[in-house]
PDB file of C-alpha atoms in Angstrom:
ATOM      1  CA  MET S  15      16.737 -38.220  14.436  1.00 52.00           C
ATOM      2  CA  ALA S  16      15.562 -35.341  16.606  1.00 50.00           C
ATOM      3  CA  SER S  17      17.567 -36.480  19.770  1.00 61.00           C
ATOM      4  CA  PHE S  18      20.803 -37.282  17.748  1.00 61.00           C
ATOM      5  CA  LEU S  19      20.898 -33.758  16.241  1.00 55.00           C
ATOM      6  CA  GLN S  20      19.455 -32.211  19.283  1.00 56.00           C
ATOM      7  CA  ARG S  21      22.746 -32.441  21.125  1.00 56.00           C
ATOM      8  CA  PHE S  22      23.771 -29.782  18.741  1.00 51.00           C
ATOM      9  CA  LYS S  23      21.157 -27.244  19.597  1.00 50.00           C
ATOM     10  CA  VAL S  24      23.852 -24.740  20.233  1.00 47.00           C
ATOM     11  CA  GLU S  25      26.630 -24.694  17.437  1.00 55.00           C
ATOM     12  CA  TRP S  26      28.101 -21.541  18.057  1.00 60.00           C
ATOM     13  CA  CYS S  27      28.538 -19.937  21.424  1.00 66.00           C
ATOM     14  CA  LYS S  28      29.916 -16.911  23.000  1.00 70.00           C
ATOM     15  CA  PRO S  29      33.090 -17.522  25.655  1.00 70.00           C
ATOM     16  CA  SER S  30      30.645 -16.775  28.328  1.00 73.00           C
ATOM     17  CA  GLU S  31      28.234 -19.848  27.030  1.00 77.00           C
ATOM     18  CA  LEU S  32      31.340 -22.045  26.419  1.00 75.00           C
ATOM     19  CA  ARG S  33      32.257 -21.652  30.293  1.00 76.00           C
ATOM     20  CA  LYS S  34      28.749 -22.253  31.293  1.00 77.00           C
ATOM     21  CA  ARG S  35      28.760 -25.421  29.111  1.00 82.00           C
ATOM     22  CA  GLY S  36      31.794 -26.543  30.917  1.00 89.00           C
ATOM     23  CA  ILE S  37      34.092 -26.698  28.081  1.00 91.00           C
ATOM     24  CA  VAL S  38      37.885 -26.742  28.683  1.00 93.00           C
ATOM     25  CA  GLY S  39      39.950 -24.527  26.544  1.00 91.00           C
ATOM     26  CA  MET S  40      43.542 -25.253  25.652  1.00 92.00           C
ATOM     27  CA  ASN S  41      45.363 -22.798  28.109  1.00 93.00           C
ATOM     28  CA  HIS S  42      43.296 -24.517  31.049  1.00 93.00           C
ATOM     29  CA  ARG S  43      43.926 -28.022  29.918  1.00 95.00           C
ATOM     30  CA  ASN S  44      47.711 -27.270  29.885  1.00 96.00           C
ATOM     31  CA  SER S  45      47.825 -25.214  32.905  1.00 95.00           C
ATOM     32  CA  HIS S  46      45.558 -27.212  35.305  1.00 95.00           C
ATOM     33  CA  TYR S  47      45.674 -30.516  34.041  1.00 97.00           C
ATOM     34  CA  ILE S  48      48.779 -31.629  32.229  1.00 97.00           C
ATOM     35  CA  ALA S  49      51.076 -29.376  33.713  1.00 96.00           C
ATOM     36  CA  ARG S  50      49.821 -30.476  37.284  1.00 96.00           C
ATOM     37  CA  TYR S  51      49.214 -33.754  36.711  1.00 97.00           C
ATOM     38  CA  ASN S  52      51.710 -35.343  34.038  1.00 97.00           C
ATOM     39  CA  ARG S  53      55.236 -35.198  35.224  1.00 96.00           C
ATOM     40  CA  ARG S  54      57.480 -34.366  32.378  1.00 95.00           C
ATOM     41  CA  GLU S  55      59.813 -37.446  33.326  1.00 96.00           C
ATOM     42  CA  LEU S  56      57.008 -39.598  32.420  1.00 97.00           C
ATOM     43  CA  TYR S  57      56.266 -38.385  28.993  1.00 95.00           C
ATOM     44  CA  PRO S  58      58.833 -40.863  27.121  1.00 94.00           C
ATOM     45  CA  ARG S  59      56.302 -43.564  28.115  1.00 96.00           C
ATOM     46  CA  VAL S  60      53.606 -42.450  25.760  1.00 96.00           C
ATOM     47  CA  ASP S  61      55.611 -40.041  23.211  1.00 93.00           C
ATOM     48  CA  ASP S  62      57.897 -43.255  22.222  1.00 95.00           C
ATOM     49  CA  LYS S  63      55.440 -45.848  20.922  1.00 95.00           C
ATOM     50  CA  LEU S  64      57.862 -48.464  21.288  1.00 97.00           C
ATOM     51  CA  LYS S  65      58.320 -47.858  25.138  1.00 97.00           C
ATOM     52  CA  THR S  66      54.745 -47.701  25.400  1.00 97.00           C
ATOM     53  CA  LYS S  67      54.343 -51.035  23.644  1.00 97.00           C
ATOM     54  CA  LEU S  68      57.020 -52.718  25.687  1.00 97.00           C
ATOM     55  CA  LEU S  69      55.755 -51.350  28.935  1.00 97.00           C
ATOM     56  CA  ALA S  70      52.149 -52.349  28.185  1.00 97.00           C
ATOM     57  CA  LYS S  71      53.560 -55.907  27.818  1.00 96.00           C
ATOM     58  CA  GLU S  72      55.381 -55.613  30.996  1.00 97.00           C
ATOM     59  CA  PHE S  73      51.842 -54.782  32.560  1.00 97.00           C
ATOM     60  CA  GLY S  74      49.897 -57.565  30.758  1.00 97.00           C
ATOM     61  CA  LEU S  75      47.803 -55.010  28.566  1.00 98.00           C
ATOM     62  CA  ASN S  76      46.973 -55.894  25.042  1.00 97.00           C
ATOM     63  CA  VAL S  77      48.612 -54.182  22.124  1.00 98.00           C
ATOM     64  CA  PRO S  78      49.130 -55.386  18.634  1.00 97.00           C
ATOM     65  CA  GLU S  79      52.164 -57.673  18.228  1.00 97.00           C
ATOM     66  CA  LEU S  80      55.538 -56.329  17.511  1.00 97.00           C
ATOM     67  CA  TYR S  81      57.311 -58.157  14.406  1.00 98.00           C
ATOM     68  CA  GLY S  82      60.498 -56.249  14.732  1.00 97.00           C
ATOM     69  CA  VAL S  83      62.145 -52.816  14.976  1.00 97.00           C
ATOM     70  CA  VAL S  84      64.858 -51.212  12.908  1.00 97.00           C
ATOM     71  CA  THR S  85      66.910 -48.766  14.849  1.00 96.00           C
ATOM     72  CA  ASN S  86      69.658 -47.394  12.354  1.00 95.00           C
ATOM     73  CA  GLN S  87      70.334 -47.450   8.703  1.00 95.00           C
ATOM     74  CA  SER S  88      72.660 -50.220   8.750  1.00 95.00           C
ATOM     75  CA  GLY S  89      69.550 -52.290   9.950  1.00 95.00           C
ATOM     76  CA  VAL S  90      67.314 -51.374   6.810  1.00 96.00           C
ATOM     77  CA  LYS S  91      68.693 -54.559   5.208  1.00 94.00           C
ATOM     78  CA  LYS S  92      67.018 -56.644   7.723  1.00 93.00           C
ATOM     79  CA  LEU S  93      63.550 -55.564   6.955  1.00 96.00           C
ATOM     80  CA  ALA S  94      62.940 -58.170   4.574  1.00 95.00           C
ATOM     81  CA  LYS S  95      63.651 -60.780   7.169  1.00 96.00           C
ATOM     82  CA  ILE S  96      61.379 -59.013   9.888  1.00 96.00           C
ATOM     83  CA  VAL S  97      58.643 -58.922   7.143  1.00 95.00           C
ATOM     84  CA  GLY S  98      59.084 -62.540   6.236  1.00 94.00           C
ATOM     85  CA  ASP S  99      55.866 -64.066   5.240  1.00 93.00           C
ATOM     86  CA  HIS S 100      53.287 -61.766   6.699  1.00 95.00           C
ATOM     87  CA  GLN S 101      50.527 -60.860   4.303  1.00 96.00           C
ATOM     88  CA  GLN S 102      49.666 -57.908   6.293  1.00 96.00           C
ATOM     89  CA  PHE S 103      51.623 -55.587   8.387  1.00 96.00           C
ATOM     90  CA  VAL S 104      52.207 -51.922   9.541  1.00 95.00           C
ATOM     91  CA  ILE S 105      55.434 -49.973   9.511  1.00 96.00           C
ATOM     92  CA  LYS S 106      55.186 -47.078  11.935  1.00 95.00           C
ATOM     93  CA  PRO S 107      57.564 -44.394  13.305  1.00 96.00           C
ATOM     94  CA  SER S 108      58.084 -44.710  17.092  1.00 95.00           C
ATOM     95  CA  GLN S 109      58.067 -41.126  17.503  1.00 92.00           C
ATOM     96  CA  GLY S 110      55.640 -39.917  15.214  1.00 87.00           C
ATOM     97  CA  SER S 111      52.245 -37.988  15.510  1.00 78.00           C
ATOM     98  CA  ALA S 112      49.178 -37.388  13.569  1.00 73.00           C
ATOM     99  CA  GLY S 113      49.267 -40.493  11.518  1.00 77.00           C
ATOM    100  CA  LYS S 114      52.457 -39.297   9.791  1.00 85.00           C
ATOM    101  CA  GLY S 115      54.584 -42.141   8.454  1.00 91.00           C
ATOM    102  CA  ILE S 116      52.144 -44.952   9.007  1.00 90.00           C
ATOM    103  CA  LEU S 117      52.666 -47.336   6.121  1.00 92.00           C
ATOM    104  CA  VAL S 118      49.684 -50.054   6.123  1.00 90.00           C
ATOM    105  CA  ILE S 119      50.156 -53.267   3.901  1.00 93.00           C
ATOM    106  CA  THR S 120      46.824 -55.064   3.565  1.00 91.00           C
ATOM    107  CA  GLY S 121      48.028 -57.617   0.883  1.00 94.00           C
ATOM    108  CA  ARG S 122      50.939 -59.332  -0.845  1.00 94.00           C
ATOM    109  CA  GLU S 123      51.402 -60.929  -4.411  1.00 94.00           C
ATOM    110  CA  ALA S 124      54.953 -62.410  -4.377  1.00 87.00           C
ATOM    111  CA  GLU S 125      57.406 -59.597  -3.739  1.00 88.00           C
ATOM    112  CA  THR S 126      54.684 -56.959  -4.229  1.00 95.00           C
ATOM    113  CA  PHE S 127      53.085 -55.382  -1.432  1.00 96.00           C
ATOM    114  CA  ILE S 128      49.532 -53.830  -1.647  1.00 94.00           C
ATOM    115  CA  LYS S 129      48.429 -50.633   0.253  1.00 89.00           C
ATOM    116  CA  PRO S 130      44.736 -50.125   1.344  1.00 81.00           C
ATOM    117  CA  SER S 131      44.322 -47.807  -1.649  1.00 79.00           C
ATOM    118  CA  GLY S 132      45.459 -50.489  -3.980  1.00 86.00           C
ATOM    119  CA  GLY S 133      48.701 -48.795  -4.434  1.00 90.00           C
ATOM    120  CA  ARG S 134      51.611 -51.174  -4.905  1.00 95.00           C
ATOM    121  CA  LEU S 135      55.041 -51.261  -3.652  1.00 96.00           C
ATOM    122  CA  ASP S 136      58.189 -53.543  -3.794  1.00 96.00           C
ATOM    123  CA  HIS S 137      60.935 -54.143  -1.116  1.00 95.00           C
ATOM    124  CA  GLY S 138      63.046 -51.103  -2.192  1.00 96.00           C
ATOM    125  CA  ASP S 139      59.910 -48.797  -1.461  1.00 96.00           C
ATOM    126  CA  LEU S 140      59.768 -50.156   2.057  1.00 97.00           C
ATOM    127  CA  ARG S 141      63.277 -49.841   2.682  1.00 97.00           C
ATOM    128  CA  ARG S 142      63.204 -46.240   1.449  1.00 97.00           C
ATOM    129  CA  HIS S 143      60.093 -45.569   3.666  1.00 97.00           C
ATOM    130  CA  VAL S 144      62.064 -47.072   6.712  1.00 97.00           C
ATOM    131  CA  SER S 145      65.100 -45.160   5.985  1.00 97.00           C
ATOM    132  CA  ASN S 146      63.366 -41.623   5.790  1.00 96.00           C
ATOM    133  CA  THR S 147      61.553 -42.776   9.151  1.00 96.00           C
ATOM    134  CA  LEU S 148      64.873 -43.423  10.862  1.00 96.00           C
ATOM    135  CA  SER S 149      66.054 -39.915   9.453  1.00 95.00           C
ATOM    136  CA  GLY S 150      63.467 -38.237  11.614  1.00 93.00           C
ATOM    137  CA  LEU S 151      61.204 -37.252   8.508  1.00 93.00           C
ATOM    138  CA  TYR S 152      57.894 -38.358  10.518  1.00 91.00           C
ATOM    139  CA  SER S 153      58.999 -37.779  14.012  1.00 87.00           C
ATOM    140  CA  LEU S 154      58.141 -34.894  16.551  1.00 78.00           C
ATOM    141  CA  GLY S 155      60.732 -32.259  16.121  1.00 78.00           C
ATOM    142  CA  GLY S 156      62.583 -34.060  13.135  1.00 80.00           C
ATOM    143  CA  LYS S 157      64.558 -36.191  15.685  1.00 85.00           C
ATOM    144  CA  HIS S 158      66.402 -39.496  14.660  1.00 93.00           C
ATOM    145  CA  ASP S 159      63.505 -42.396  15.017  1.00 95.00           C
ATOM    146  CA  LYS S 160      63.048 -46.035  15.117  1.00 96.00           C
ATOM    147  CA  ALA S 161      60.762 -47.975  12.655  1.00 97.00           C
ATOM    148  CA  MET S 162      58.457 -50.445  14.191  1.00 97.00           C
ATOM    149  CA  ILE S 163      56.991 -53.465  12.092  1.00 98.00           C
ATOM    150  CA  GLU S 164      53.896 -54.757  13.672  1.00 97.00           C
ATOM    151  CA  TYR S 165      50.680 -56.788  13.417  1.00 97.00           C
ATOM    152  CA  ALA S 166      47.786 -54.991  11.153  1.00 95.00           C
ATOM    153  CA  ILE S 167      44.713 -54.399  13.024  1.00 93.00           C
ATOM    154  CA  GLN S 168      41.925 -56.941  11.326  1.00 91.00           C
ATOM    155  CA  PHE S 169      38.896 -54.324  12.207  1.00 83.00           C
ATOM    156  CA  SER S 170      35.552 -55.880  13.657  1.00 84.00           C
ATOM    157  CA  ASP S 171      32.783 -56.513  11.022  1.00 87.00           C
ATOM    158  CA  ALA S 172      30.504 -54.483  13.311  1.00 88.00           C
ATOM    159  CA  PHE S 173      32.370 -51.168  11.727  1.00 91.00           C
ATOM    160  CA  ASP S 174      31.629 -52.143   7.962  1.00 91.00           C
ATOM    161  CA  GLY S 175      30.541 -48.911   6.563  1.00 92.00           C
ATOM    162  CA  PHE S 176      31.761 -46.652   9.460  1.00 93.00           C
ATOM    163  CA  SER S 177      35.175 -45.810   8.024  1.00 89.00           C
ATOM    164  CA  TYR S 178      36.814 -45.380   4.708  1.00 87.00           C
ATOM    165  CA  GLN S 179      40.050 -47.166   3.973  1.00 79.00           C
ATOM    166  CA  GLY S 180      41.160 -46.811   7.599  1.00 79.00           C
ATOM    167  CA  VAL S 181      40.996 -48.560  10.910  1.00 82.00           C
ATOM    168  CA  PRO S 182      38.790 -46.602  13.227  1.00 91.00           C
ATOM    169  CA  ASP S 183      39.935 -46.165  16.772  1.00 93.00           C
ATOM    170  CA  ILE S 184      38.463 -45.062  20.225  1.00 97.00           C
ATOM    171  CA  ARG S 185      39.828 -42.189  22.071  1.00 97.00           C
ATOM    172  CA  VAL S 186      39.146 -42.241  25.894  1.00 98.00           C
ATOM    173  CA  ILE S 187      40.220 -39.590  27.915  1.00 98.00           C
ATOM    174  CA  VAL S 188      41.212 -40.814  31.352  1.00 98.00           C
ATOM    175  CA  PHE S 189      41.702 -38.625  34.244  1.00 98.00           C
ATOM    176  CA  GLN S 190      43.404 -39.964  37.538  1.00 97.00           C
ATOM    177  CA  GLY S 191      42.585 -43.310  36.274  1.00 97.00           C
ATOM    178  CA  TYR S 192      38.813 -42.611  35.667  1.00 98.00           C
ATOM    179  CA  PRO S 193      37.594 -42.465  32.198  1.00 98.00           C
ATOM    180  CA  VAL S 194      35.785 -39.507  31.549  1.00 98.00           C
ATOM    181  CA  MET S 195      34.763 -38.780  28.018  1.00 98.00           C
ATOM    182  CA  ALA S 196      35.192 -41.239  24.844  1.00 98.00           C
ATOM    183  CA  MET S 197      34.805 -40.785  21.189  1.00 97.00           C
ATOM    184  CA  MET S 198      35.093 -42.985  17.990  1.00 97.00           C
ATOM    185  CA  ARG S 199      37.153 -41.311  15.323  1.00 95.00           C
ATOM    186  CA  LEU S 200      36.378 -42.576  11.674  1.00 95.00           C
ATOM    187  CA  SER S 201      38.468 -42.094   8.644  1.00 90.00           C
ATOM    188  CA  THR S 202      37.176 -40.564   5.474  1.00 91.00           C
ATOM    189  CA  ALA S 203      38.361 -39.988   1.984  1.00 89.00           C
ATOM    190  CA  ALA S 204      38.762 -36.102   3.329  1.00 88.00           C
ATOM    191  CA  SER S 205      41.368 -37.343   5.876  1.00 85.00           C
ATOM    192  CA  ASP S 206      43.141 -39.827   3.611  1.00 76.00           C
ATOM    193  CA  GLY S 207      42.066 -42.643   5.598  1.00 74.00           C
ATOM    194  CA  LYS S 208      43.506 -41.274   8.738  1.00 76.00           C
ATOM    195  CA  ALA S 209      41.490 -41.193  11.782  1.00 80.00           C
ATOM    196  CA  ASN S 210      42.492 -37.382  12.397  1.00 82.00           C
ATOM    197  CA  LEU S 211      39.413 -34.793  13.114  1.00 88.00           C
ATOM    198  CA  HIS S 212      41.695 -31.975  11.770  1.00 83.00           C
ATOM    199  CA  GLN S 213      42.188 -33.599   8.494  1.00 85.00           C
ATOM    200  CA  GLY S 214      38.420 -34.393   8.171  1.00 90.00           C
ATOM    201  CA  ALA S 215      37.733 -37.651   9.999  1.00 92.00           C
ATOM    202  CA  VAL S 216      34.366 -38.073  11.623  1.00 96.00           C
ATOM    203  CA  GLY S 217      34.183 -37.910  15.441  1.00 96.00           C
ATOM    204  CA  VAL S 218      31.427 -39.853  17.150  1.00 97.00           C
ATOM    205  CA  GLY S 219      30.947 -39.131  20.840  1.00 97.00           C
ATOM    206  CA  ILE S 220      30.366 -42.292  22.476  1.00 97.00           C
ATOM    207  CA  ASP S 221      27.913 -43.116  25.453  1.00 96.00           C
ATOM    208  CA  LEU S 222      30.014 -44.472  28.558  1.00 96.00           C
ATOM    209  CA  ILE S 223      27.597 -47.004  29.474  1.00 95.00           C
ATOM    210  CA  THR S 224      26.533 -48.655  26.422  1.00 96.00           C
ATOM    211  CA  GLY S 225      29.246 -47.780  23.877  1.00 96.00           C
ATOM    212  CA  LYS S 226      26.584 -46.616  21.446  1.00 97.00           C
ATOM    213  CA  ALA S 227      27.128 -43.483  19.565  1.00 96.00           C
ATOM    214  CA  ARG S 228      25.393 -40.393  21.004  1.00 94.00           C
ATOM    215  CA  SER S 229      26.243 -37.620  18.361  1.00 94.00           C
ATOM    216  CA  ALA S 230      28.795 -37.130  15.389  1.00 95.00           C
ATOM    217  CA  VAL S 231      30.542 -34.217  13.809  1.00 94.00           C
ATOM    218  CA  GLN S 232      32.866 -33.709  10.722  1.00 94.00           C
ATOM    219  CA  PHE S 233      34.774 -30.304  10.536  1.00 92.00           C
ATOM    220  CA  ASN S 234      32.835 -29.300  13.740  1.00 86.00           C
ATOM    221  CA  ARG S 235      29.817 -29.648  12.030  1.00 89.00           C
ATOM    222  CA  PRO S 236      27.108 -32.249  13.126  1.00 92.00           C
ATOM    223  CA  VAL S 237      26.331 -35.110  10.687  1.00 94.00           C
ATOM    224  CA  LEU S 238      24.145 -37.998  10.636  1.00 94.00           C
ATOM    225  CA  LYS S 239      26.037 -40.103   7.776  1.00 95.00           C
ATOM    226  CA  HIS S 240      29.483 -41.063   7.053  1.00 95.00           C
ATOM    227  CA  PRO S 241      30.185 -38.746   4.309  1.00 94.00           C
ATOM    228  CA  ASP S 242      31.787 -41.473   1.810  1.00 93.00           C
ATOM    229  CA  THR S 243      29.922 -44.634   2.807  1.00 94.00           C
ATOM    230  CA  GLY S 244      26.261 -43.232   3.678  1.00 95.00           C
ATOM    231  CA  ARG S 245      26.142 -45.360   6.819  1.00 95.00           C
ATOM    232  CA  ASP S 246      23.917 -44.033   9.280  1.00 96.00           C
ATOM    233  CA  LEU S 247      26.295 -43.197  12.545  1.00 96.00           C
ATOM    234  CA  ARG S 248      23.169 -43.493  14.921  1.00 94.00           C
ATOM    235  CA  GLU S 249      23.456 -47.097  14.412  1.00 95.00           C
ATOM    236  CA  LEU S 250      27.081 -47.345  15.700  1.00 96.00           C
ATOM    237  CA  VAL S 251      27.726 -49.536  18.857  1.00 96.00           C
ATOM    238  CA  VAL S 252      31.096 -50.322  19.695  1.00 96.00           C
ATOM    239  CA  PRO S 253      31.146 -54.293  20.749  1.00 95.00           C
ATOM    240  CA  GLN S 254      33.131 -55.491  23.629  1.00 96.00           C
ATOM    241  CA  TRP S 255      32.699 -51.854  25.485  1.00 97.00           C
ATOM    242  CA  ASP S 256      33.235 -52.958  29.012  1.00 96.00           C
ATOM    243  CA  LYS S 257      36.405 -54.638  28.172  1.00 97.00           C
ATOM    244  CA  LEU S 258      37.407 -51.648  26.334  1.00 97.00           C
ATOM    245  CA  ILE S 259      36.956 -48.958  28.580  1.00 97.00           C
ATOM    246  CA  HIS S 260      38.682 -51.160  31.318  1.00 97.00           C
ATOM    247  CA  LEU S 261      41.823 -51.263  29.326  1.00 98.00           C
ATOM    248  CA  ALA S 262      41.572 -47.579  29.040  1.00 98.00           C
ATOM    249  CA  SER S 263      41.408 -47.149  32.783  1.00 98.00           C
ATOM    250  CA  GLN S 264      44.254 -49.444  33.194  1.00 97.00           C
ATOM    251  CA  CYS S 265      46.617 -47.326  31.393  1.00 98.00           C
ATOM    252  CA  TYR S 266      46.918 -44.964  34.287  1.00 97.00           C
ATOM    253  CA  GLU S 267      48.505 -47.418  36.514  1.00 96.00           C
ATOM    254  CA  MET S 268      50.757 -48.342  33.417  1.00 97.00           C
ATOM    255  CA  THR S 269      52.039 -44.690  32.806  1.00 97.00           C
ATOM    256  CA  GLU S 270      51.430 -43.073  36.043  1.00 97.00           C
ATOM    257  CA  LEU S 271      50.124 -39.999  33.904  1.00 98.00           C
ATOM    258  CA  GLY S 272      46.873 -38.394  35.457  1.00 97.00           C
ATOM    259  CA  TYR S 273      45.719 -36.895  32.268  1.00 98.00           C
ATOM    260  CA  LEU S 274      46.003 -38.946  29.265  1.00 97.00           C
ATOM    261  CA  GLY S 275      44.295 -39.838  26.073  1.00 98.00           C
ATOM    262  CA  ALA S 276      44.106 -43.705  25.240  1.00 98.00           C
ATOM    263  CA  ASP S 277      43.855 -44.614  21.807  1.00 96.00           C
ATOM    264  CA  ILE S 278      42.155 -48.299  21.385  1.00 97.00           C
ATOM    265  CA  VAL S 279      41.419 -50.202  18.359  1.00 95.00           C
ATOM    266  CA  LEU S 280      38.818 -53.219  18.191  1.00 95.00           C
ATOM    267  CA  ASP S 281      40.480 -56.203  16.643  1.00 95.00           C
ATOM    268  CA  LYS S 282      37.758 -58.823  15.397  1.00 92.00           C
ATOM    269  CA  ASN S 283      40.086 -61.724  16.775  1.00 94.00           C
ATOM    270  CA  LEU S 284      42.124 -60.233  19.655  1.00 96.00           C
ATOM    271  CA  GLY S 285      39.521 -57.834  21.174  1.00 96.00           C
ATOM    272  CA  PRO S 286      40.363 -54.203  22.396  1.00 97.00           C
ATOM    273  CA  LEU S 287      44.028 -53.464  21.626  1.00 97.00           C
ATOM    274  CA  ILE S 288      46.077 -50.422  22.827  1.00 97.00           C
ATOM    275  CA  LEU S 289      47.191 -48.539  19.660  1.00 94.00           C
ATOM    276  CA  GLU S 290      49.051 -45.469  21.468  1.00 94.00           C
ATOM    277  CA  LEU S 291      48.668 -43.295  24.474  1.00 96.00           C
ATOM    278  CA  ASN S 292      48.734 -39.416  24.526  1.00 95.00           C
ATOM    279  CA  ALA S 293      50.020 -37.067  27.421  1.00 96.00           C
ATOM    280  CA  ARG S 294      48.475 -34.035  25.553  1.00 94.00           C
ATOM    281  CA  PRO S 295      45.071 -35.294  24.219  1.00 94.00           C
ATOM    282  CA  GLY S 296      43.120 -32.883  22.183  1.00 91.00           C
ATOM    283  CA  LEU S 297      39.819 -31.277  23.069  1.00 93.00           C
ATOM    284  CA  ALA S 298      37.905 -32.047  19.898  1.00 92.00           C
ATOM    285  CA  ILE S 299      36.535 -34.799  22.106  1.00 95.00           C
ATOM    286  CA  GLN S 300      34.234 -32.336  23.460  1.00 95.00           C
ATOM    287  CA  VAL S 301      32.902 -31.143  20.165  1.00 92.00           C
ATOM    288  CA  ALA S 302      31.992 -34.905  19.132  1.00 94.00           C
ATOM    289  CA  ASN S 303      30.053 -35.270  22.586  1.00 94.00           C
ATOM    290  CA  ASN S 304      28.701 -31.886  22.463  1.00 90.00           C
ATOM    291  CA  ALA S 305      29.696 -31.744  26.101  1.00 92.00           C
ATOM    292  CA  GLY S 306      32.240 -30.134  28.292  1.00 95.00           C
ATOM    293  CA  LEU S 307      35.197 -31.848  30.151  1.00 96.00           C
ATOM    294  CA  LEU S 308      35.210 -29.467  33.283  1.00 96.00           C
ATOM    295  CA  ASP S 309      32.341 -30.977  35.409  1.00 95.00           C
ATOM    296  CA  ARG S 310      33.604 -34.363  35.001  1.00 97.00           C
ATOM    297  CA  LEU S 311      37.210 -33.468  35.637  1.00 97.00           C
ATOM    298  CA  GLU S 312      36.080 -31.561  38.805  1.00 96.00           C
ATOM    299  CA  ALA S 313      34.298 -34.530  40.086  1.00 96.00           C
ATOM    300  CA  ILE S 314      37.079 -36.645  39.914  1.00 97.00           C
ATOM    301  CA  GLU S 315      39.078 -34.046  41.767  1.00 96.00           C
ATOM    302  CA  SER S 316      36.676 -33.932  44.380  1.00 96.00           C
ATOM    303  CA  ILE S 317      37.295 -37.565  45.298  1.00 95.00           C
ATOM    304  CA  SER S 318      39.467 -37.900  48.507  1.00 94.00           C
ATOM    305  CA  ARG S 319      42.936 -38.894  47.887  1.00 91.00           C
ATOM    306  CA  LYS S 320      42.752 -42.005  49.719  1.00 93.00           C
ATOM    307  CA  ASP S 321      39.686 -43.133  47.758  1.00 93.00           C
ATOM    308  CA  ARG S 322      41.493 -42.495  44.358  1.00 90.00           C
ATOM    309  CA  ILE S 323      44.687 -44.495  45.638  1.00 88.00           C
ATOM    310  CA  LEU S 324      42.710 -47.211  46.645  1.00 92.00           C
ATOM    311  CA  SER S 325      40.479 -47.385  43.753  1.00 94.00           C
ATOM    312  CA  THR S 326      40.667 -50.181  41.161  1.00 96.00           C
ATOM    313  CA  ALA S 327      40.067 -49.940  37.299  1.00 96.00           C
ATOM    314  CA  GLU S 328      36.592 -51.702  38.004  1.00 96.00           C
ATOM    315  CA  SER S 329      35.608 -49.199  40.571  1.00 97.00           C
ATOM    316  CA  ARG S 330      36.692 -46.084  38.473  1.00 97.00           C
ATOM    317  CA  VAL S 331      34.606 -47.473  35.572  1.00 97.00           C
ATOM    318  CA  ALA S 332      31.796 -48.015  37.625  1.00 96.00           C
ATOM    319  CA  PHE S 333      32.196 -44.491  39.102  1.00 96.00           C
ATOM    320  CA  ALA S 334      32.207 -42.908  35.577  1.00 96.00           C
ATOM    321  CA  GLN S 335      29.353 -44.960  34.242  1.00 95.00           C
ATOM    322  CA  GLN S 336      27.407 -43.924  37.073  1.00 94.00           C
ATOM    323  CA  ARG S 337      28.478 -40.112  36.810  1.00 93.00           C
ATOM    324  CA  PHE S 338      29.142 -39.420  33.250  1.00 90.00           C
ATOM    325  CA  ALA S 339      26.714 -41.326  31.163  1.00 74.00           C
TER     326      ALA S 339
END
C-alpha cells in the first residue's frame, strides 16, 4: 500500500513545484504541442468518429464493427433494419464528445431494448434518440450530426469489479508515434457509468512495460479501491498490453497527428479495439500517473528527424518502454 500511495507524496504544489515535476499546463500543451504538431486540416480524421473508423479499417487497425449509419431524418425509419436481430449494440453520435449521446443496449426482450441500468426502451425511443443525434443535440457546437450503430464491446473478465456499469478504456498519449503515458479510466456511479474523469470516473496510471496499475485518483484525490465495487485498484493489470500499446502507436501513421490521445478498449473476444482518437487530449493523465509529461515529450523531440521518420511502431514502443516506465 505504501508504494502505491507514496507516488502521491505531493498532492498540492506551488507553480514552481509543478514546473520542477515536469507538469505540462494547458497553455503549453496548446501552443507548443497541439499547434505545432497537429495540422488543422487533419482534425476531421479524429473529430468525426465515422471518418476515424473508416480510416482505421483502411489501415487494417481494429475497431468495433459498424452495423450502419443514419445520416438524415428521413433515414431514421431504417433504424429497425440496421438494428436487426442484434441483442447488444451502441448508438453513438459521430461528432459527440465527453460520452454525450452514447446509448448502450445490453439486452433485448422481443421489441424491448434494455440499457445497462435496467431501463427499458422501445423502437420509438431509439428513433427519438437518433433523431436528436442528427439534429446536433450531442455534437460539438450543436452541428448537424450522423448516428452510428455499432458493436457493443464485451469487456474482458479481467476487469470485473474495476468498473461500474460502463466499459473501461485505456487512454494512451502518443507523441510523434511514441507512446509516452497511459491511464485506464474506470466508470463509477458518480460518473453515471461514463469513463470521464471530470464527471467522477477513476483514473489509473498504467506502467508502460507491464500494463499494471501504478497509482489511481478520483476527483484528483488518490484512491486505493473502486468507490462502488470496493475492488483493490492495485490488482489491476491490462491483458494483451503489448498488443494494445502497439495499436496506439500505429494511430500516428493513420492520422498523421503528432500529438494525440488514443482511446482503446479491450474486448474479451476481439482484443484491443480503437474506440476513438483525440487531437486535444486532456492533461489529467499526469494526475493519474502522478508524473509530468514534459521530460518525456522533450526526450522524443531530441530524437533526430531521420530516426523518427524511419522508426516503426515496434521500435517506438521499445524506446518508450525503455525510457518511460
